Amino acid sequence: MRKLESLSFRFDGEKILILDQTLLPQQKTWLDVTQPEAMIEAIKSLRVRGAPLIGVAAAVCLVRQAELGITKKDLLNLADALREARPTAVNLMAAIDRLREVMQNNFQISALVNMAEKIFSEDIELCANIAKNGARLIQNGDGILTHCNTGGLATAGVGTSIGAIRLAYESGKKNIHVYIDETRPLLQGGRLTAWEMAELGIPHTLICDNMAPILMREGFVQKVIVGCDRIAMNGDFANKVGTYNLAIAAKYHSIPFYVAGPYTTVDVHCASGADIPIEERPGHEVRGVFVSGVGQVQWSPANVSVRNPAFDVTPAELVTGWVLDKKVLNMADIKNGGLLACMP
Amino acid sequence: MRKLESLSFRFDGEKILILDQTLLPQQKTWLDVTQPEAMIEAIKSLRVRGAPLIGVAAAVCLVRQAELGITKKDLLNLADALREARPTAVNLMAAIDRLREVMQNNFQISALVNMAEKIFSEDIELCANIAKNGARLIQNGDGILTHCNTGGLATAGVGTSIGAIRLAYESGKKNIHVYIDETRPLLQGGRLTAWEMAELGIPHTLICDNMAPILMREGFVQKVIVGCDRIAMNGDFANKVGTYNLAIAAKYHSIPFYVAGPYTTVDVHCASGADIPIEERPGHEVRGVFVSGVGQVQWSPANVSVRNPAFDVTPAELVTGWVLDKKVLNMADIKNGGLLACMP
């Protein structure tokens, strides 16, 4: 496999390295996750995260093991284990399924290597196209609200919704301002997007998730753009918990709400959001914060009962536009099979 | 002044003591705030909090100084300083204004003492009446979502919205379940309401604020009940940041949304929510968490720009009912001057 490199993911010809995202922005630590057990742990614990990137990372991990000569049987078992590391994002499953198809049709290391390299470079290209389609929706002077983290840390390329914001800014729309939901409980907005916006030099302001409607009411927000982990055929989509909350607030204030993702996020087997499994994560994430390398605080009673869905489903009726790599779809497009038409 | 005692506030005949709410639920520390400077600091830093209770606490502080013999001029200056300790809750201003009126009309220590004692015992009675009016709205089996903390820690009595929930439960509606918004950034829900529900033995579940709409969609929530810091004459009201967000979500799911507060929370000088000043608090509260006696974590970049409004305004159109001590008002009542009719 050739060398691969993105903002938070590297294959150096021998080792697979990830920038441990649980330690950002305080520490930049590259972690060796060449061993499958390490990769699976890294995906489960969000050291590597972002629906597109975990698909890429899992594919490279699997093919590296093929290169190292593990048996076809072990390879298929590993494919299963990687595929199940996180249940909501469909890109992970899509990437593994593409490799399984190669294994079944033409079990040659070179064919697997070609597919892994293709998945990596395709993600870069898909991001670039999403950015181009999304940037057109942004006007100079817009306040743009976003949730979680959808940039260069979450993909192999420039990102999805952050990619669009970045391209808009870099192509001359210098008077935009990004409002960042901190994204409880795991704070990907406060930790990662705030850091990424500063690195890119794009003006930004961090808020708690429950403050978004205030900014909308005060006129600071002209667009909402979020990423996604799975899009169903009726346009419903799963994304980081809090997205549904934000979509309702945008609707109430008549603010356009866009979701951005590559075709690999579309699940042709999901008729609607009701078919998307939602990962429920451990309660301690809600009882306090546990930020690796920084510290932890548990503020609530030790055994208090909690709910902790990691994702939620936003119904299509709340979405203004679906920003895919091929084009931007509206509700009429979705009803006319527009998502299927975006598949390669 | 006679001895006064509530869940988190005491006057023992000499000293004014508060249960430091920044240390709950991990530590139960009673703090001597007899000195006015200590009381003002305690109000500003939320060691004593809850719109009704800070009115009571400030009144007792002022009258204790009168008992100790400070001059009328110093007393009036102290009244001003106490009145300005927090800008959004109107109960604080209302309590101080009642004492100023006594000072102007009949400057006698005994008259001031009578008024402070009246403000204290009146709050207990107002809570009891709110609880009675609110409990009637709750049906056995209801899931009830609440925000921030509005119980015995926030008032001299049983509380406002938590008082209603408590009375419903204790009067036999044992199959209710309380869903608690953690209430970022200062986590009054996760710290205080979770603790108070456990103390009262009422079944409860803690969530992050952005998860409330998921529970609504899944059918777990039949009512939303919150407290308030100021009600304007058109029914708009200010409450802890995140309330507006919750009201929008309740509206979208057609779930009844109630706000509970005593008549001392009604501001006859505010025509609408636009007239309510909103306190903007320090940025570090959003950049991380700082829980006294437990720990602190700053997860976001050190100098990231933030917004941190401590309160927000919920427009009357999102409110199903205003639960006052006198009665429950609906929108038609509000339009017919119902709030004025609830004033003594």
XYZ file of C-alpha atoms in Angstrom:
688
model
C 0.000 0.000 0.000
C 1.336 3.457 -0.831
C 1.889 6.069 1.860
C -1.289 7.876 2.885
C -1.566 11.108 4.825
C -4.331 13.351 6.099
C -4.690 15.799 9.000
C -5.228 13.061 11.586
C -4.423 9.793 9.779
C -1.194 8.361 8.298
C 0.051 5.172 6.752
C 3.828 5.494 6.519
C 4.432 2.342 4.483
C 4.582 0.141 7.565
C 2.642 1.612 10.429
C -0.836 3.091 10.665
C -0.831 6.203 12.842
C -3.701 8.330 14.113
C -3.684 11.681 15.852
C -5.416 10.741 19.125
C -8.528 12.957 19.036
C -9.393 12.320 22.670
C -6.244 14.311 23.538
C -6.886 17.291 21.246
C -6.512 20.241 21.443
C -4.222 20.010 24.483
C -1.879 17.315 23.164
C -0.938 16.231 19.665
C -0.086 12.573 20.092
C 0.275 10.200 17.159
C -0.750 6.689 18.113
C 0.308 3.469 16.385
C -2.882 1.546 15.572
C -1.435 -0.903 13.072
C -2.565 -3.800 15.262
C -6.264 -4.520 14.628
C -7.059 -4.618 18.363
C -5.592 -1.132 18.714
C -7.589 0.136 15.729
C -10.855 -1.291 17.070
C -10.206 0.250 20.477
C -9.349 3.573 18.819
C -12.629 3.562 16.865
C -14.734 2.580 19.892
C -13.148 5.178 22.149
C -13.250 7.915 19.476
C -9.466 8.338 19.224
C -10.178 8.172 15.503
C -13.632 9.495 14.648
C -15.811 11.077 11.975
C -18.014 8.823 9.870
C -15.908 9.123 6.683
C -12.549 8.756 8.435
C -13.402 5.631 10.419
C -14.383 3.982 7.122
C -10.994 4.895 5.641
C -9.058 3.885 8.761
C -10.768 0.504 9.056
C -10.175 -0.231 5.358
C -6.456 0.555 5.608
C -6.182 -1.552 8.774
C -7.802 -4.545 7.130
C -5.680 -4.350 3.992
C -2.481 -3.865 5.969
C -3.218 -7.183 7.681
C -3.746 -8.772 4.272
C -0.356 -7.418 3.206
C 1.171 -8.911 6.344
C -0.183 -12.269 5.287
C -2.984 -13.237 7.662
C -5.285 -15.963 6.385
C -8.439 -15.241 4.427
C -10.483 -16.661 7.270
C -8.839 -14.374 9.837
C -9.236 -11.483 7.430
C -12.974 -12.100 7.144
C -13.280 -12.306 10.929
C -11.371 -9.069 11.266
C -13.649 -7.461 8.691
C -16.623 -8.397 10.889
C -14.987 -7.043 14.034
C -14.072 -3.736 12.391
C -17.514 -3.417 10.834
C -19.131 -3.660 14.267
C -16.870 -1.227 16.097
C -19.467 1.540 15.847
C -23.056 0.798 14.912
C -24.466 4.080 13.576
C -22.071 5.415 10.923
C -22.680 3.594 7.660
C -19.397 4.649 5.976
C -17.548 2.121 8.120
C -19.794 -0.690 6.943
C -19.690 0.543 3.345
C -15.862 0.561 3.285
C -15.595 -2.910 4.801
C -18.266 -4.257 2.447
C -16.346 -2.990 -0.575
C -13.273 -4.873 0.623
C -15.283 -8.018 1.347
C -16.612 -7.910 -2.179
C -13.047 -7.796 -3.487
C -12.129 -10.714 -1.225
C -15.013 -12.755 -2.543
C -14.614 -11.907 -6.230
C -10.868 -11.626 -6.621
C -8.838 -12.470 -3.551
C -5.544 -10.856 -4.433
C -3.545 -8.601 -2.163
C -3.016 -6.152 -5.004
C -6.759 -5.874 -5.588
C -7.345 -5.195 -1.884
C -4.554 -2.628 -1.832
C -6.057 -0.896 -4.852
C -9.436 -0.720 -3.129
C -8.025 0.672 0.153
C -6.059 3.310 -1.745
C -9.182 4.106 -3.743
C -11.300 4.487 -0.584
C -8.702 6.891 0.813
C -8.276 9.070 -2.258
C -11.977 8.937 -3.061
C -12.767 10.395 0.377
C -10.459 13.333 -0.353
C -12.191 13.909 -3.674
C -15.683 13.497 -2.201
C -14.833 16.096 0.470
C -13.577 18.507 -2.183
C -16.816 18.146 -4.123
C -19.003 18.521 -1.014
C -17.020 21.635 -0.105
C -17.582 23.073 -3.581
C -21.328 22.359 -3.472
C -21.679 23.592 0.106
C -19.578 26.745 -0.252
C -21.991 28.027 -2.908
C -24.767 28.078 -0.296
C -22.766 30.385 1.984
C -22.915 34.123 1.444
C -20.311 36.586 2.593
C -21.477 37.983 5.929
C -23.318 34.816 6.976
C -23.269 33.538 10.530
C -23.034 29.767 10.258
C -23.877 27.451 13.115
C -22.356 23.977 13.190
C -22.411 20.991 15.520
C -19.797 18.376 16.443
C -16.718 18.196 14.205
C -16.839 17.618 10.462
C -13.539 18.885 9.113
C -10.096 17.547 8.403
C -10.131 15.536 11.614
C -13.276 13.652 10.627
C -12.399 12.754 7.040
C -9.364 12.042 4.871
C -9.969 15.353 3.094
C -11.078 18.891 3.994
C -14.210 17.623 5.691
C -17.896 17.870 4.941
C -19.697 20.839 6.508
C -16.441 22.392 7.754
C -14.969 21.775 4.309
C -17.750 23.901 2.832
C -17.201 26.652 5.401
C -13.442 26.551 4.836
C -13.738 26.778 1.063
C -16.214 29.662 1.333
C -13.780 31.517 3.576
C -10.668 30.754 1.551
C -12.366 31.715 -1.704
C -12.951 35.235 -0.407
C -16.039 35.208 1.822
C -13.990 36.635 4.678
C -16.894 38.099 6.631
C -18.424 34.832 7.696
C -18.553 33.855 11.352
C -18.831 30.315 12.663
C -20.854 29.536 15.808
C -19.790 26.241 17.339
C -22.063 24.062 19.476
C -19.848 22.549 22.169
C -21.632 19.212 21.524
C -22.240 17.536 24.859
C -21.420 15.012 26.116
C -18.088 14.413 24.340
C -17.474 18.048 23.402
C -16.216 17.540 19.855
C -17.280 21.119 19.073
C -15.596 22.718 22.070
C -12.455 20.616 21.741
C -11.993 19.896 18.047
C -13.969 22.369 15.941
C -12.864 25.318 18.085
C -9.265 24.196 17.591
C -9.708 23.590 13.855
C -11.338 27.003 13.288
C -8.427 28.676 15.074
C -5.916 26.704 12.971
C -7.736 27.785 9.800
C -8.037 31.384 10.993
C -11.809 31.496 10.512
C -13.631 33.811 12.984
C -15.646 31.751 15.444
C -17.511 31.742 18.752
C -18.119 28.778 21.035
C -21.499 28.268 22.729
C -23.251 25.654 24.834
C -25.704 23.609 22.773
C -28.730 25.083 24.520
C -27.736 28.642 23.483
C -28.118 28.116 19.728
C -31.767 29.309 19.609
C -30.798 32.550 21.364
C -28.282 33.386 18.636
C -30.857 32.466 16.005
C -33.427 34.765 17.570
C -30.877 37.584 17.861
C -30.158 37.342 14.132
C -26.608 36.029 14.321
C -27.267 32.807 12.410
C -28.143 32.678 8.687
C -27.351 29.018 8.006
C -26.963 25.784 9.918
C -24.667 23.152 8.386
C -23.980 19.772 9.964
C -22.413 16.484 8.919
C -24.007 13.057 9.106
C -23.363 9.434 9.940
C -26.105 7.843 7.853
C -28.733 9.125 5.418
C -31.894 7.061 4.857
C -33.633 6.951 1.487
C -36.426 9.282 2.597
C -33.882 11.934 3.613
C -33.983 11.300 7.369
C -30.442 11.211 8.685
C -28.489 10.239 11.808
C -25.839 12.532 13.201
C -24.219 13.392 16.526
C -26.709 13.789 19.362
C -28.000 17.360 19.456
C -28.467 17.665 15.697
C -32.216 17.018 15.917
C -32.489 19.661 18.644
C -30.692 22.137 16.394
C -32.841 21.298 13.362
C -36.030 21.994 15.344
C -34.646 25.363 16.475
C -33.632 26.272 12.901
C -37.133 25.398 11.644
C -38.768 27.535 14.338
C -36.616 30.517 13.277
C -36.999 29.801 9.523
C -33.241 29.409 9.149
C -31.996 27.110 6.348
C -30.650 23.821 7.679
C -28.211 21.801 5.558
C -26.710 18.369 6.047
C -23.487 17.485 4.219
C -22.021 14.067 3.505
C -20.523 11.866 0.778
C -22.544 9.216 -1.050
C -20.859 6.650 1.215
C -23.080 8.027 4.008
C -26.243 7.156 2.113
C -27.678 3.792 3.147
C -29.810 2.416 0.333
C -30.998 -0.321 2.714
C -32.546 2.187 5.140
C -36.003 3.299 4.079
C -36.275 5.858 6.881
C -34.604 7.071 10.049
C -36.545 4.471 12.029
C -34.240 1.827 10.504
C -31.018 3.440 11.757
C -29.584 1.812 14.912
C -28.541 4.383 17.504
C -25.520 3.664 19.674
C -26.172 4.121 23.416
C -22.897 4.964 25.155
C -21.829 4.602 28.825
C -23.549 6.711 31.475
C -20.392 8.232 32.916
C -20.101 10.418 29.803
C -23.260 12.254 30.940
C -22.517 12.219 34.682
C -19.456 14.398 34.103
C -16.599 15.009 31.695
C -13.572 12.837 31.148
C -11.085 14.550 28.863
C -7.957 12.446 28.369
C -4.784 14.238 29.254
C -6.679 17.186 30.722
C -8.742 15.927 33.587
C -12.086 14.655 34.698
C -14.929 15.918 36.814
C -17.990 13.988 37.847
C -20.516 16.517 39.096
C -23.679 14.466 39.353
C -24.575 11.808 41.914
C -22.469 8.705 41.303
C -25.270 6.314 40.446
C -27.811 8.610 38.868
C -29.706 6.945 36.027
C -28.892 8.506 32.633
C -29.742 8.250 28.947
C -26.823 8.626 26.548
C -27.715 8.140 22.899
C -24.607 9.075 20.899
C -26.650 10.039 17.852
C -30.119 11.178 16.935
C -32.247 11.087 13.823
C -33.331 14.306 12.152
C -36.459 13.867 10.022
C -36.278 15.027 6.404
C -39.017 17.599 6.960
C -36.556 19.719 8.947
C -33.886 19.714 6.230
C -33.534 22.471 3.620
C -30.852 20.759 1.558
C -28.743 17.603 1.424
C -25.227 18.577 0.312
C -23.763 15.523 -1.393
C -20.573 15.235 -3.408
C -22.547 15.075 -6.647
C -25.026 17.891 -6.005
C -27.272 19.598 -3.483
C -30.651 17.916 -3.211
C -33.875 19.484 -1.951
C -36.965 17.728 -0.653
C -38.469 17.394 -4.130
C -35.259 15.731 -5.341
C -35.333 13.327 -2.391
C -38.918 12.355 -3.207
C -37.909 11.762 -6.826
C -35.181 9.276 -5.915
C -32.444 11.900 -5.858
C -30.339 9.985 -3.335
C -30.224 6.886 -5.528
C -29.211 9.069 -8.457
C -26.232 10.289 -6.418
C -24.832 6.787 -5.994
C -21.954 5.882 -8.332
C -35.555 38.722 63.697
C -36.872 35.262 64.570
C -34.998 32.114 63.561
C -35.590 31.117 59.955
C -34.849 27.776 58.345
C -35.205 26.205 54.917
C -33.388 23.427 53.044
C -30.440 25.644 52.105
C -30.888 28.839 54.151
C -30.802 29.553 57.910
C -30.909 32.503 60.240
C -30.017 31.181 63.677
C -30.768 34.368 65.586
C -27.309 35.792 65.007
C -25.746 34.401 61.867
C -27.051 33.952 58.337
C -25.957 30.605 56.938
C -26.332 29.163 53.459
C -25.697 25.673 52.165
C -23.027 26.402 49.537
C -24.717 25.213 46.330
C -21.512 25.335 44.298
C -20.295 22.413 46.446
C -23.417 20.256 46.150
C -23.953 17.349 45.841
C -20.409 16.314 46.806
C -20.094 18.444 49.956
C -22.663 19.877 52.336
C -20.974 22.993 53.653
C -22.844 25.702 55.554
C -21.311 29.095 54.935
C -21.619 32.154 57.168
C -22.827 35.011 54.944
C -23.934 37.395 57.677
C -21.491 40.011 56.370
C -23.028 41.856 53.407
C -19.870 41.430 51.298
C -20.071 37.675 51.826
C -23.762 37.639 50.897
C -23.185 39.628 47.711
C -20.325 37.337 46.718
C -22.505 34.296 47.480
C -25.304 35.613 45.250
C -22.953 36.539 42.396
C -21.156 33.205 42.462
C -24.387 31.187 42.858
C -23.545 29.785 46.286
C -27.074 30.880 47.072
C -29.328 30.779 44.019
C -32.872 30.425 42.733
C -34.842 33.578 41.987
C -37.157 33.316 45.031
C -34.405 32.372 47.482
C -31.990 35.158 46.567
C -34.796 37.634 47.238
C -35.331 36.109 50.687
C -31.604 35.898 51.454
C -30.917 39.499 50.453
C -33.866 40.734 52.527
C -32.697 38.905 55.644
C -29.135 40.182 55.107
C -30.294 43.773 54.839
C -32.521 43.603 57.914
C -29.859 41.872 59.969
C -27.591 44.853 59.287
C -30.395 47.168 60.404
C -30.691 45.159 63.622
C -26.938 45.498 64.121
C -27.354 49.257 63.934
C -25.816 50.489 60.678
C -26.918 53.965 59.593
C -29.894 54.534 57.323
C -27.558 55.879 54.656
C -25.374 52.751 54.749
C -28.500 50.643 54.758
C -29.768 52.328 51.597
C -26.376 51.865 49.926
C -26.391 48.214 50.916
C -29.898 47.858 49.510
C -28.582 49.141 46.166
C -25.593 46.782 46.195
C -27.739 43.755 47.023
C -30.326 44.734 44.426
C -27.651 44.734 41.704
C -25.977 41.455 42.613
C -27.814 39.643 39.827
C -29.587 41.555 37.088
C -32.164 39.126 35.664
C -34.180 37.705 38.577
C -36.812 40.220 39.607
C -37.610 38.636 42.999
C -34.371 40.064 44.361
C -35.349 43.575 43.314
C -38.916 43.093 44.519
C -37.766 42.014 47.998
C -35.326 44.910 48.346
C -37.921 47.371 47.073
C -40.412 46.234 49.709
C -37.810 46.907 52.404
C -36.903 50.288 50.916
C -40.548 51.249 51.038
C -40.640 50.398 54.728
C -37.459 52.435 55.264
C -39.004 55.418 53.541
C -42.440 55.242 55.138
C -41.694 54.011 58.617
C -38.041 53.631 59.476
C -38.258 51.338 62.462
C -36.211 48.206 62.979
C -39.305 46.299 64.063
C -41.090 47.219 60.817
C -38.119 46.020 58.766
C -37.921 42.809 60.788
C -41.603 42.200 60.223
C -41.169 42.651 56.487
C -38.154 40.308 56.256
C -39.993 37.644 58.238
C -43.022 38.176 56.026
C -40.942 37.792 52.831
C -39.539 34.526 54.206
C -42.797 32.968 55.318
C -44.653 34.288 52.313
C -42.223 32.466 50.012
C -42.976 29.202 51.811
C -46.693 29.805 51.376
C -46.348 30.882 47.742
C -44.398 27.680 47.009
C -47.087 25.584 48.675
C -49.763 27.224 46.550
C -47.755 26.880 43.326
C -47.174 23.209 44.162
C -50.912 22.705 44.691
C -51.791 24.407 41.388
C -49.006 22.650 39.486
C -49.568 19.164 40.910
C -53.104 19.174 39.478
C -51.627 19.396 35.970
C -49.582 16.222 36.473
C -51.163 12.852 35.798
C -50.008 9.588 37.260
C -47.730 7.956 34.675
C -46.471 11.236 33.226
C -42.878 11.731 32.187
C -41.987 15.253 33.234
C -39.006 17.113 31.847
C -37.479 19.914 33.874
C -34.551 22.287 33.539
C -32.147 23.826 36.064
C -33.154 23.555 39.732
C -36.411 24.867 41.143
C -36.960 23.004 44.376
C -36.139 23.415 48.033
C -32.665 24.696 47.179
C -34.021 27.552 45.058
C -36.742 28.848 47.376
C -37.540 29.082 51.069
C -40.285 26.502 50.564
C -40.829 23.314 48.553
C -39.908 25.046 45.314
C -41.824 26.010 42.205
C -41.800 23.420 39.407
C -40.094 20.806 41.588
C -42.575 21.650 44.337
C -45.397 20.720 41.967
C -43.675 17.479 40.971
C -42.982 16.631 44.608
C -46.552 17.236 45.705
C -47.902 15.178 42.805
C -45.628 12.297 43.810
C -46.271 12.536 47.537
C -50.013 12.742 47.026
C -50.026 9.351 45.323
C -48.970 9.823 41.692
C -46.146 7.339 42.211
C -45.701 6.404 38.550
C -44.296 9.704 37.398
C -40.732 9.942 36.087
C -38.642 13.091 36.031
C -36.214 13.778 33.174
C -33.559 16.263 34.212
C -31.718 18.536 31.771
C -28.153 18.802 33.057
C -28.357 22.567 32.329
C -25.056 23.669 30.864
C -22.941 25.555 31.620
C -23.337 25.521 35.423
C -25.023 22.133 35.625
C -27.694 22.935 38.189
C -29.745 20.036 36.829
C -26.953 17.467 36.915
C -25.672 18.621 40.286
C -28.666 19.881 42.237
C -31.894 18.531 40.760
C -30.435 15.032 40.386
C -29.429 15.163 44.056
C -32.783 16.594 45.161
C -34.785 13.959 43.241
C -32.726 11.215 44.878
C -33.271 12.771 48.333
C -37.034 12.890 47.660
C -37.057 9.356 46.245
C -38.712 10.411 42.981
C -37.713 8.272 39.946
C -35.530 10.289 37.596
C -33.115 10.195 34.667
C -30.401 12.695 33.837
C -29.789 13.796 30.238
C -27.694 16.333 28.365
C -29.743 19.347 27.322
C -29.540 18.476 23.629
C -31.174 15.064 24.221
C -34.542 16.397 25.392
C -36.126 16.336 21.903
C -35.156 12.668 21.477
C -37.066 11.707 24.627
C -40.008 13.813 23.462
C -40.065 12.073 20.092
C -39.793 8.654 21.747
C -42.880 9.409 23.846
C -41.220 9.595 27.247
C -42.240 13.175 27.998
C -45.844 14.272 28.634
C -45.185 17.624 30.313
C -42.407 20.165 30.579
C -42.330 22.286 33.745
C -39.719 24.955 34.433
C -39.245 27.799 36.880
C -38.612 31.431 36.022
C -36.620 34.496 37.010
C -38.914 37.163 35.620
C -42.316 37.186 33.904
C -43.232 40.133 31.651
C -46.802 41.387 31.381
C -47.327 39.767 27.957
C -46.373 36.359 29.371
C -42.815 36.241 27.999
C -40.479 35.071 30.730
C -36.776 34.825 31.509
C -35.326 31.645 32.943
C -32.040 29.732 33.001
C -30.382 29.517 29.596
C -31.710 26.507 27.705
C -35.338 27.086 28.623
C -36.140 28.719 25.280
C -34.509 25.783 23.486
C -36.688 23.385 25.476
C -39.864 25.369 24.823
C -39.272 25.236 21.059
C -38.766 21.467 21.233
C -41.935 21.018 23.312
C -43.918 23.074 20.793
C -42.602 21.000 17.875
C -43.736 17.807 19.638
C -47.047 19.326 20.844
C -46.094 18.697 24.474
C -47.602 21.052 27.097
C -45.041 23.487 28.457
C -45.626 25.112 31.866
C -43.722 27.809 33.700
C -44.121 28.084 37.486
C -43.332 31.028 39.733
C -44.707 33.184 42.549
C -46.249 36.611 41.924
C -42.931 38.105 43.086
C -41.499 36.883 39.763
C -43.975 38.980 37.773
C -42.520 42.329 36.739
C -45.342 44.791 36.142
C -42.782 47.222 34.708
C -41.794 44.833 31.900
C -44.169 44.974 28.958
C -42.441 42.096 27.164
C -39.390 39.877 27.244
C -37.455 42.465 25.254
C -37.379 44.604 28.420
C -35.688 41.940 30.546
C -31.915 42.457 30.983
C -29.964 39.236 30.457
C -26.852 38.636 32.526
C -23.801 37.666 30.445
C -21.421 35.611 32.595
C -17.662 34.931 32.257
C -16.403 32.921 29.296
C -14.535 30.322 31.328
C -17.891 28.786 32.328
C -18.370 27.735 28.685
C -14.741 26.825 27.954
C -14.910 24.031 30.516
C -16.363 23.122 33.891
C -15.279 24.406 37.260
C -17.053 22.547 40.022
C -15.916 23.742 43.451
C -14.629 20.981 45.646
C -14.745 18.456 42.826
C -12.448 19.648 40.097
C -12.120 21.569 36.922
C -11.457 20.792 33.301
C -10.937 23.277 30.515
C -11.312 21.373 27.273
C -11.501 24.144 24.715
C -8.708 26.399 23.457
C -7.726 28.834 26.200
C -8.707 32.046 24.454
C -11.586 30.911 22.300
C -14.294 33.561 21.974
C -17.545 32.514 23.674
C -21.077 33.716 24.330
C -22.437 32.998 27.807
C -25.888 34.424 28.462
C -26.990 33.053 31.844
C -30.671 33.313 30.947
C -32.904 33.412 27.931
C -36.372 34.698 27.184
C -39.135 32.305 26.196
C -41.926 34.020 24.266
C -45.469 33.599 25.556
C -46.558 31.847 22.363
C -44.591 28.764 23.434
C -46.204 28.546 26.874
C -49.240 26.371 27.631
C -49.761 27.620 31.168
C -48.337 30.008 33.755
C -48.525 28.319 37.168
C -48.741 31.107 39.731
C -49.479 30.878 43.422
C -52.981 32.217 42.890
C -53.978 30.146 39.857
C -52.888 28.687 36.544
C -53.223 31.163 33.706
C -53.543 30.360 30.013
C -52.836 32.620 27.059
C -56.364 34.047 27.069
C -55.985 34.931 30.757
C -52.648 36.635 30.047
C -54.240 38.725 27.303
C -57.035 39.703 29.666
C -54.641 41.088 32.289
C -54.475 37.846 34.241
C -51.003 38.550 35.569
C -52.062 41.863 37.115
C -55.019 40.098 38.694
C -52.572 37.707 40.397
C -50.755 40.522 42.178
C -51.705 40.997 45.833
